[in-house]
CSV table of C-alpha atoms in Angstrom, one decimal:
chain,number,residue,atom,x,y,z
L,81,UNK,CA,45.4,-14.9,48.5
L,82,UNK,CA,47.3,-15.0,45.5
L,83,UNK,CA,45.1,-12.3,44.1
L,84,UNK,CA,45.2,-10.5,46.8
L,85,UNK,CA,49.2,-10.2,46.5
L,86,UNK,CA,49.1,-9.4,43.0
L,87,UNK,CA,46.9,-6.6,43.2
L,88,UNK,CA,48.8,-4.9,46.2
L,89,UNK,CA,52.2,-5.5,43.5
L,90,UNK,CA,50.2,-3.9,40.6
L,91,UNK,CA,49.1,-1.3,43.0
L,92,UNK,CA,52.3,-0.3,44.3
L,93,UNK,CA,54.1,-0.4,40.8
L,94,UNK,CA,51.2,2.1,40.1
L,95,UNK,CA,51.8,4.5,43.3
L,96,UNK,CA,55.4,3.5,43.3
L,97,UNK,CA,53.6,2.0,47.6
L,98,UNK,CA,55.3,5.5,48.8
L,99,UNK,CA,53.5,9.2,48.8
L,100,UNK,CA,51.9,9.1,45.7
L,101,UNK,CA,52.9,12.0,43.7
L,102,UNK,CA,50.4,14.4,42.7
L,103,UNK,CA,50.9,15.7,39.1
L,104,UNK,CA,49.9,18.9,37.5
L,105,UNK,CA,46.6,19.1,35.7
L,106,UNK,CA,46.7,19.1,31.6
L,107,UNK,CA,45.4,22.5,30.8
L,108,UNK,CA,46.1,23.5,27.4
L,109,UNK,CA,44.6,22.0,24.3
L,110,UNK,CA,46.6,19.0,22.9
L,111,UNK,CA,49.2,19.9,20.2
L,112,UNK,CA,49.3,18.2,16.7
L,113,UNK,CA,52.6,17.2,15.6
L,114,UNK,CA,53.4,18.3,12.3
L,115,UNK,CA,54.8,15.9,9.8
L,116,UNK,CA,58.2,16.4,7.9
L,117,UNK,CA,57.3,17.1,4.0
L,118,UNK,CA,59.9,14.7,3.5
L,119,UNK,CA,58.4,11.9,5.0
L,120,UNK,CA,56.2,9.2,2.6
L,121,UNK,CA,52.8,9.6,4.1
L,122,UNK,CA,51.6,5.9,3.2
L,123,UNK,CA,53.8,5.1,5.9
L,124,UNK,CA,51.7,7.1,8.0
L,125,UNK,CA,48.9,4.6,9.7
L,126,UNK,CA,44.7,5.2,10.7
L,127,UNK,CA,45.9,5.8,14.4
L,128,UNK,CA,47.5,8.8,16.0
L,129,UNK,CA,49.0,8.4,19.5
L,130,UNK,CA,48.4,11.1,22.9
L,131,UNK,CA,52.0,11.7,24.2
L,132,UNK,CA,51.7,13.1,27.5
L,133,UNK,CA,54.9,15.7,28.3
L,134,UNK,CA,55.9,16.5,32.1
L,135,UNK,CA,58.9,17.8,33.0
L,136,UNK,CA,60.4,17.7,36.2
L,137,UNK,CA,63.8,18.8,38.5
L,138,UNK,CA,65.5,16.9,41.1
L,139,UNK,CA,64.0,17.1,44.7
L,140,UNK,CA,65.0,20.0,46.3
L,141,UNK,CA,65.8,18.3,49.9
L,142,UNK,CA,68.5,15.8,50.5
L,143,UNK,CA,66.5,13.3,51.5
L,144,UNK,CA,66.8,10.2,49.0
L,145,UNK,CA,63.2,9.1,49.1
L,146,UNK,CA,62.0,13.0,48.2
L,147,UNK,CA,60.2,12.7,44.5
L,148,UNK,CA,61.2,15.1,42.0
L,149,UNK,CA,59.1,18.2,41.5
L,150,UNK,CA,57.5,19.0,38.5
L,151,UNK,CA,57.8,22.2,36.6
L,152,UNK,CA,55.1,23.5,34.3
L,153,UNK,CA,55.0,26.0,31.7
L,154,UNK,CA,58.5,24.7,30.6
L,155,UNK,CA,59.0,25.4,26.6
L,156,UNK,CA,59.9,21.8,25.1
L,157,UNK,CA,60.3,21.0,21.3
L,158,UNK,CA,59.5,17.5,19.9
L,159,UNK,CA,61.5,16.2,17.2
L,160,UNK,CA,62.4,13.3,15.1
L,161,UNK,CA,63.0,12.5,11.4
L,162,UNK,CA,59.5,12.1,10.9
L,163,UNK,CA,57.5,14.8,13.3
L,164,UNK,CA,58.0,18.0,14.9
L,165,UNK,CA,56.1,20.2,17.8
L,166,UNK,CA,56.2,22.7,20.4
L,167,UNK,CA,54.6,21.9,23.8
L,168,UNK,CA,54.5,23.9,27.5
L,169,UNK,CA,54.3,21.6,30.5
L,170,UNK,CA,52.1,19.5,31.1
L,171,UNK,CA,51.0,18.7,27.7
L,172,UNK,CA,49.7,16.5,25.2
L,173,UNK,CA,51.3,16.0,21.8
L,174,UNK,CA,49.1,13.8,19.2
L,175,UNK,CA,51.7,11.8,16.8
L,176,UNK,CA,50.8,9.5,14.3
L,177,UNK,CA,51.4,6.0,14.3
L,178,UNK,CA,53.2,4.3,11.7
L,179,UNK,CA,52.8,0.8,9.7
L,180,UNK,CA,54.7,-1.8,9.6
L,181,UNK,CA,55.3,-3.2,6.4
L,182,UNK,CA,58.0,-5.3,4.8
L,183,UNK,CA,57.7,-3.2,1.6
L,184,UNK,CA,59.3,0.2,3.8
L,185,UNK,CA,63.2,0.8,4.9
L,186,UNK,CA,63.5,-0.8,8.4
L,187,UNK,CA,59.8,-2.4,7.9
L,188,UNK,CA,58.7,1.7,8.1
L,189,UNK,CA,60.0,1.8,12.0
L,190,UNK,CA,60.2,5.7,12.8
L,191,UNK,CA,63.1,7.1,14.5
L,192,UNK,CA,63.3,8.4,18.1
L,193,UNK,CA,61.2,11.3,19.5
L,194,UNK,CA,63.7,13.3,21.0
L,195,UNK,CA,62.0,15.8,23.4
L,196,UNK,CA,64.0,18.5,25.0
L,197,UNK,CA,63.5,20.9,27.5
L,198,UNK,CA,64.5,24.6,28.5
L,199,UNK,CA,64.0,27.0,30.6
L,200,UNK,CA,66.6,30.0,31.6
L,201,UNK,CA,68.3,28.1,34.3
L,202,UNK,CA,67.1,24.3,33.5
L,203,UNK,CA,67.3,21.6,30.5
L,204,UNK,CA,66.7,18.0,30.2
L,205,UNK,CA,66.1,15.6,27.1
L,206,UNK,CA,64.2,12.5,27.0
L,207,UNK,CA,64.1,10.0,24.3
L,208,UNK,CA,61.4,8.1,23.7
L,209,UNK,CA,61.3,5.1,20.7
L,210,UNK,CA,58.6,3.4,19.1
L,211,UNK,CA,57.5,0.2,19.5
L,212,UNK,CA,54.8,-2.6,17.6
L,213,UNK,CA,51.8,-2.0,19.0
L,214,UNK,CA,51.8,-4.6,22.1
L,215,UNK,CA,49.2,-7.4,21.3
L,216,UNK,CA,47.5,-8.2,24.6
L,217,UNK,CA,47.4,-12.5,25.4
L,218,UNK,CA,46.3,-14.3,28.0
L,219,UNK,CA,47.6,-18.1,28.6
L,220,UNK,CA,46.1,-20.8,31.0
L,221,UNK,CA,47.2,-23.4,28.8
L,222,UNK,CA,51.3,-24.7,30.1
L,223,UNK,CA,53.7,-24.8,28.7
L,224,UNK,CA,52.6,-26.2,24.8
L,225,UNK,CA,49.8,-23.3,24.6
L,226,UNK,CA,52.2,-20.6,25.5
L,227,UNK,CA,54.2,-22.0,23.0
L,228,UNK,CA,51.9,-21.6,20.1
L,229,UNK,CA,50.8,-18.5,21.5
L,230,UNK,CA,54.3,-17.1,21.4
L,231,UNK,CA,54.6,-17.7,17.9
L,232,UNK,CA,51.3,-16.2,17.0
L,233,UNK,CA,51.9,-13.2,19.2
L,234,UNK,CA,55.1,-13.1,17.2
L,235,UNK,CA,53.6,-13.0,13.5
L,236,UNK,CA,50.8,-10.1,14.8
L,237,UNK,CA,53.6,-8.4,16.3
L,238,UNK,CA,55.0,-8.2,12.7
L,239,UNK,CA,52.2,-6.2,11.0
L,240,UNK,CA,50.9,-3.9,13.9
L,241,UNK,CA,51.4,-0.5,13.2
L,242,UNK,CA,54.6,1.0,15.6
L,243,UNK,CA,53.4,3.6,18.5
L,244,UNK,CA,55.3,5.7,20.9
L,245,UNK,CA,54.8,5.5,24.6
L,246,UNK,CA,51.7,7.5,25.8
L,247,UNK,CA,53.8,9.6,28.5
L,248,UNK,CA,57.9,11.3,28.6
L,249,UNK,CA,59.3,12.3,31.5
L,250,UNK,CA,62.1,15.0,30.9
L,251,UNK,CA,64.0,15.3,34.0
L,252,UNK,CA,66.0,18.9,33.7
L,253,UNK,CA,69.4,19.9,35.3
L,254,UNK,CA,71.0,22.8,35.8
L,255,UNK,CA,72.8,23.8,33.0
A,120,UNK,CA,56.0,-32.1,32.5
A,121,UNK,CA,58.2,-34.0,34.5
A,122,UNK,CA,60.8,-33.4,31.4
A,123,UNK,CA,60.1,-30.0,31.2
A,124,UNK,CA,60.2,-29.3,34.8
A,125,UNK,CA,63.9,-30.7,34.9
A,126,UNK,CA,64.7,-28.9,32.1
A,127,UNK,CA,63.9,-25.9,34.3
A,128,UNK,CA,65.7,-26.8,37.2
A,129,UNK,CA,68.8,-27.6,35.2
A,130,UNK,CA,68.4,-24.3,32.7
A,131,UNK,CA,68.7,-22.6,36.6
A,132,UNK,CA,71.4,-24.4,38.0
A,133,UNK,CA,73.2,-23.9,34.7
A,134,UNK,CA,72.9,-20.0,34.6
A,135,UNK,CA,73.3,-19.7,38.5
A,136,UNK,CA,76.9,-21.4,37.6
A,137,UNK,CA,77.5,-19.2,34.8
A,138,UNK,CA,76.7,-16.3,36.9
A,139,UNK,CA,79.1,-17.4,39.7
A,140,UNK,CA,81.7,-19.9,38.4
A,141,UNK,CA,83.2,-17.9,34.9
A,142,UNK,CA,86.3,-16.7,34.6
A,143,UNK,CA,88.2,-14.3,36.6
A,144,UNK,CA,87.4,-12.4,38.9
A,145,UNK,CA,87.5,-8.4,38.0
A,146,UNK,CA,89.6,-6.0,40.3
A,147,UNK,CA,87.1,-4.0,42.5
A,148,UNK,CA,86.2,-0.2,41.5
A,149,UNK,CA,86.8,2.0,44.8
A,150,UNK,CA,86.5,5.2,42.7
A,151,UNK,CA,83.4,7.0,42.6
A,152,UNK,CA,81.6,7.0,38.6
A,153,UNK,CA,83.3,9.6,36.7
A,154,UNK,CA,80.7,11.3,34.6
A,155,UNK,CA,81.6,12.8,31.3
A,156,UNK,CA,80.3,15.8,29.3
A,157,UNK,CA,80.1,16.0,25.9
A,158,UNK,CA,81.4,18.9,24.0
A,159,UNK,CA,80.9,21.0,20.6
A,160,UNK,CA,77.9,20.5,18.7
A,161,UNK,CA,77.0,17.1,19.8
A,162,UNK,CA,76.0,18.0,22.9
A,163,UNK,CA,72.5,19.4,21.8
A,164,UNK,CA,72.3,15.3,20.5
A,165,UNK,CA,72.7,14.2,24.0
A,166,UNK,CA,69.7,12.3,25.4
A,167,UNK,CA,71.4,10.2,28.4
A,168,UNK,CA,74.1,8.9,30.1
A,169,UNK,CA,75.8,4.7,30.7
A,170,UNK,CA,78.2,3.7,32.6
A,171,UNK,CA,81.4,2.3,30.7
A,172,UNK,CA,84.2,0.4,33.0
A,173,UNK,CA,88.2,0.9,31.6
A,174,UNK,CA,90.4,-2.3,32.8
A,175,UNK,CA,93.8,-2.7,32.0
A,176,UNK,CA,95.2,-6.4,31.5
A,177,UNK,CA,98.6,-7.5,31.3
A,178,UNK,CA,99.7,-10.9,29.9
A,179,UNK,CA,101.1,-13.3,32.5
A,180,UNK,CA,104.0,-16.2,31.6
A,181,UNK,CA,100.8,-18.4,30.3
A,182,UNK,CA,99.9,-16.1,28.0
A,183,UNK,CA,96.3,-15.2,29.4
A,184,UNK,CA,95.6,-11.7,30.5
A,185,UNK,CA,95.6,-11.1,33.7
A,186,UNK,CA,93.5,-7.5,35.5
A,187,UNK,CA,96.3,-5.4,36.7
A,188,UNK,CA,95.0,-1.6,38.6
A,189,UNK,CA,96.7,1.7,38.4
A,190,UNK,CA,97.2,2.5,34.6
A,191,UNK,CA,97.0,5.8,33.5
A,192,UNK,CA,94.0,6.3,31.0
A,193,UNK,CA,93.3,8.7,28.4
A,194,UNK,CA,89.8,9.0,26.7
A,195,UNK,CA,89.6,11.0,23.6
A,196,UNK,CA,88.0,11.8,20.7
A,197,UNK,CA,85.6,14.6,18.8
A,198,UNK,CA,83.0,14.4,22.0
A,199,UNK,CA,84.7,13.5,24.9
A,200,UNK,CA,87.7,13.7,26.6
A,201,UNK,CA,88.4,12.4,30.7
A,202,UNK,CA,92.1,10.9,32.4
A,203,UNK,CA,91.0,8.3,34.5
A,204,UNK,CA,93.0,5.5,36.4
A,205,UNK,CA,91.9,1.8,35.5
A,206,UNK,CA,89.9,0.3,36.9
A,207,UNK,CA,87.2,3.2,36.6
A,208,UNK,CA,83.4,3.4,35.9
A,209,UNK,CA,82.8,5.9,33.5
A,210,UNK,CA,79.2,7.5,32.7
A,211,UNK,CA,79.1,8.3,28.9
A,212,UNK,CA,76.4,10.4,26.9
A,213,UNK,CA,74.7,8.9,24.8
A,214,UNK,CA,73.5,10.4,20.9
A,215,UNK,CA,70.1,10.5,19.7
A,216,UNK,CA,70.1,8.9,16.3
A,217,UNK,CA,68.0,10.3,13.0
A,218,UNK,CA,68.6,10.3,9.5
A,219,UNK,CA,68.1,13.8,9.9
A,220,UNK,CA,71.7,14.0,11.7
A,221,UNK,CA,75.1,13.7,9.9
A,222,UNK,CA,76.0,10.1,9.8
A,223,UNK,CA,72.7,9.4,11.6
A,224,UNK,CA,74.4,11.1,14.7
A,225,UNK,CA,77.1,8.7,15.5
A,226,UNK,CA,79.5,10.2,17.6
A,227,UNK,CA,83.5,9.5,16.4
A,228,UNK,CA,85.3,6.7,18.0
A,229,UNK,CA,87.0,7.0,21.4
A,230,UNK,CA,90.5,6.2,21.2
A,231,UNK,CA,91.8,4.8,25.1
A,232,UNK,CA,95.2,5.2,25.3
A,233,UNK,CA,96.6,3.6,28.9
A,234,UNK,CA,100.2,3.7,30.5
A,235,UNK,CA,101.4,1.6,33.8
A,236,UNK,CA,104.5,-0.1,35.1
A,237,UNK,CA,106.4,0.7,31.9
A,238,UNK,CA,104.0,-0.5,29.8
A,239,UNK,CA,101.0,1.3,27.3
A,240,UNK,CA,98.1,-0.1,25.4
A,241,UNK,CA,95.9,1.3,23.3
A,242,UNK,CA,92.3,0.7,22.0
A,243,UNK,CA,89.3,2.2,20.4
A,244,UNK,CA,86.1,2.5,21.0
A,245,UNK,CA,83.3,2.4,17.9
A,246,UNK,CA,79.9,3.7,19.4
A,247,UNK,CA,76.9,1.6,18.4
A,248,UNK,CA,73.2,1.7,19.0
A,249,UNK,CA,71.6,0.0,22.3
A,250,UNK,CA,70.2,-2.9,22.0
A,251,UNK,CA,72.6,-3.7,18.1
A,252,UNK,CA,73.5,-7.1,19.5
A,253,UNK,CA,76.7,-5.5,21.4
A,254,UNK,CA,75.2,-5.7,24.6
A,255,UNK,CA,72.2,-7.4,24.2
A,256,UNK,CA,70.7,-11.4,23.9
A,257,UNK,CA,69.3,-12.1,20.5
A,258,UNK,CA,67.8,-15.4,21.1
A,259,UNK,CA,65.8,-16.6,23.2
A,260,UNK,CA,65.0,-20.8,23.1
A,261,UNK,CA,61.4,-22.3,25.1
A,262,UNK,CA,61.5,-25.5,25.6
A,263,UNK,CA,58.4,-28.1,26.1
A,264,UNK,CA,59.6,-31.8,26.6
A,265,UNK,CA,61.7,-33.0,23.5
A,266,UNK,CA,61.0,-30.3,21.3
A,267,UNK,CA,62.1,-26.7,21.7
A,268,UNK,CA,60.9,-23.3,19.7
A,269,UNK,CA,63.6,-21.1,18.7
A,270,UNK,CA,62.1,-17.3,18.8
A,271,UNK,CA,64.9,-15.7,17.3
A,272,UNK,CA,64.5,-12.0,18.2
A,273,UNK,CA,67.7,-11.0,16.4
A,274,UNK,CA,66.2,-9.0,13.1
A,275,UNK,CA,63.5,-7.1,15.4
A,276,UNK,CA,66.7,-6.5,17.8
A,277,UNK,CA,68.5,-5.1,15.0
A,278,UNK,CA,66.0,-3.1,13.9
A,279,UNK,CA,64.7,-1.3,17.0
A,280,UNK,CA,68.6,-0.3,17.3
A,281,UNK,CA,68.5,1.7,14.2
A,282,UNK,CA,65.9,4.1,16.3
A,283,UNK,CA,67.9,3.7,19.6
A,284,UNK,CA,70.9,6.2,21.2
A,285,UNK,CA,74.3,5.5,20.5
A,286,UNK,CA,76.1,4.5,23.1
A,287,UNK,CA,80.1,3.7,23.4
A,288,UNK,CA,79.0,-0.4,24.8
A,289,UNK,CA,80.0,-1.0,28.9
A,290,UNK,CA,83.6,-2.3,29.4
A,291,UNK,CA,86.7,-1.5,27.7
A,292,UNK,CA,89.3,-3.6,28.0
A,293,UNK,CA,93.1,-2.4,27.2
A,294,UNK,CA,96.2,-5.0,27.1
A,295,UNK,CA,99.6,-3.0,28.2
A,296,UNK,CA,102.4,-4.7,26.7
């Protein structure tokens, strides 16, 4: 039963338990962020990460529970001290990842990707940081086990390289 | 078990009366959230929005402060600007941060300048970066029977804030005197 429950709470965090909502197809070929010159490429890891890009307005009716719409073919660019790219919506931009090492400025932890979106009427920015590249545990053990695992996820945590999230959301406005 | 379970229980009870039994109450907001625009050139560096709350305080005969409602407030600086009366929730933009930006994109400090009753205040506001220890926990303690484990988060707090928005923090408090 407790199964049960937890799947119908991962499902619903998934579908958000409403109308799902049905999002535009990714057309167009994946973009390749461009590095700044100025950046030290041994900080650049093996990796690269897909950055899915929608962009969306609010709902047109009043009601509270309608979903936002999404708007394709929206121009957006991608920036942040380290990349830089141009995408239409939807979109997938490919970014590096970056190591972590004690030897770099802020152990080599890249700035934000600041993604912003226009169109003649409409603009949004979303902002999207990088984080250590999540180091999946499972614990069965109480409390002493999920101790020692905290610690060791703790020490991984310190030399995975540092990824973005694999979707933004820009939600425009008026301007 | 048995130890760490009432460690549990009490860790509970002890944040359930810190939640409920702390200082003073605050005066209730019955304004609606003022939202602010940012101006100039920083406005292209605007990736969000948080609320901020304005309360004024006078001192009382004990010498504590003590809320009082219906001070005039000014917010200004380089980005923003708003008149608000205290107590007020205010939604502030917040800056994307970068090397590539001047000063890494910090906006200027927001001087608050409030007048009530006869009396003014002043204070000022230095943005920092979510999550810099402001506004956030940097500790966090497990405990397992006698023995605890201190996981102190702080340096990968700090450091995660040097890629985060600047933000101006979420209260503001200004004595009139």
């Amino acid at each position: 039963m407790k199964k049960i429950a937890i799947g119908v709470c991962l499902a619903c965090a998934l579908s958000g338990c409403g109308t799902p909502q049905k999002l535009a197809p990714v057309k167009d070929e994946p973009v390749r962020a461009g590095v700044v010159s100025t950046v030290d490429k041994k900080r650049l890891a093996q990796g690269t990460t897909d950055i899915t890009v929608r962009a969306f307005k609010p709902a047109a009716s009043a009601d509270k529970k309608a979903l936002p719409q999404e708007v394709v073919g929206v121009p957006c660019t991608v920036a942040s001290d380290e990349v830089r790219a141009k995408v239409i919506t939807p979109q997938i931009v490919t970014v590096p990842n970056f190591k972590q090492r004690a030897a770099f400025p802020n152990r080599g932890l890249p700035s934000a990707l600041i993604v912003t979106c226009e169109t003649g009427t409409l603009r949004g920015v979303a902002s999207a940081t990088s984080k250590a590249k999540q180091v999946t545990t499972a614990t069965g053990g109480g409390l002493a086990i999920a101790l020692i695992t905290a610690a060791t996820t703790a020490a991984v945590a310190n030399s995975t390289p540092w990824v973005y999230p694999p979707a933004v959301s820009v939600t425009m406005d008026n301007k | 078990m048995m130890a760490a379970r009432n460690l549990c229980v009490a860790a509970l009870l002890g944040s359930t009366l810190a939640l409920t039994a702390c200082g003073p109450q605050n005066a209730e907001i019955t304004q609606s959230d003022l939202h602010v625009q940012a101006a100039g050139p920083a406005k292209d560096r605007v990736v969000g929005a948080l609320p901020l709350v304005v309360r004024t305080y006078v001192k009382d005969s004990d010498g504590k402060d003590k809320e009082v409602s219906g001070a005039t407030c000014r917010f200004q600086s380089r980005e923003v600007s708003a008149k608000v009366t205290s107590p007020r929730r205010l939604v502030l933009p917040t800056y994307a941060q970068g090397a590539r930006f001047k000063d890494r994109g910090a906006p200027a400090p927001v001087i608050v300048s409030c007048r009530g009753d006869g009396r003014k205040g002043a204070t000022r506001i230095t943005p920092v970066p979510i999550g810099s220890g402001a506004n956030t926990t940097d500790k966090s303690t497990a405990y397992s029977g006698g023995t605890s484990l201190n996981v102190n988060t702080t340096s990968l707090t700090r450091r995660m804030a040097s890629a985060n928005p600047w933000m101006y923090g979420v209260e503001v408090k200004v004595v009139l005197k």
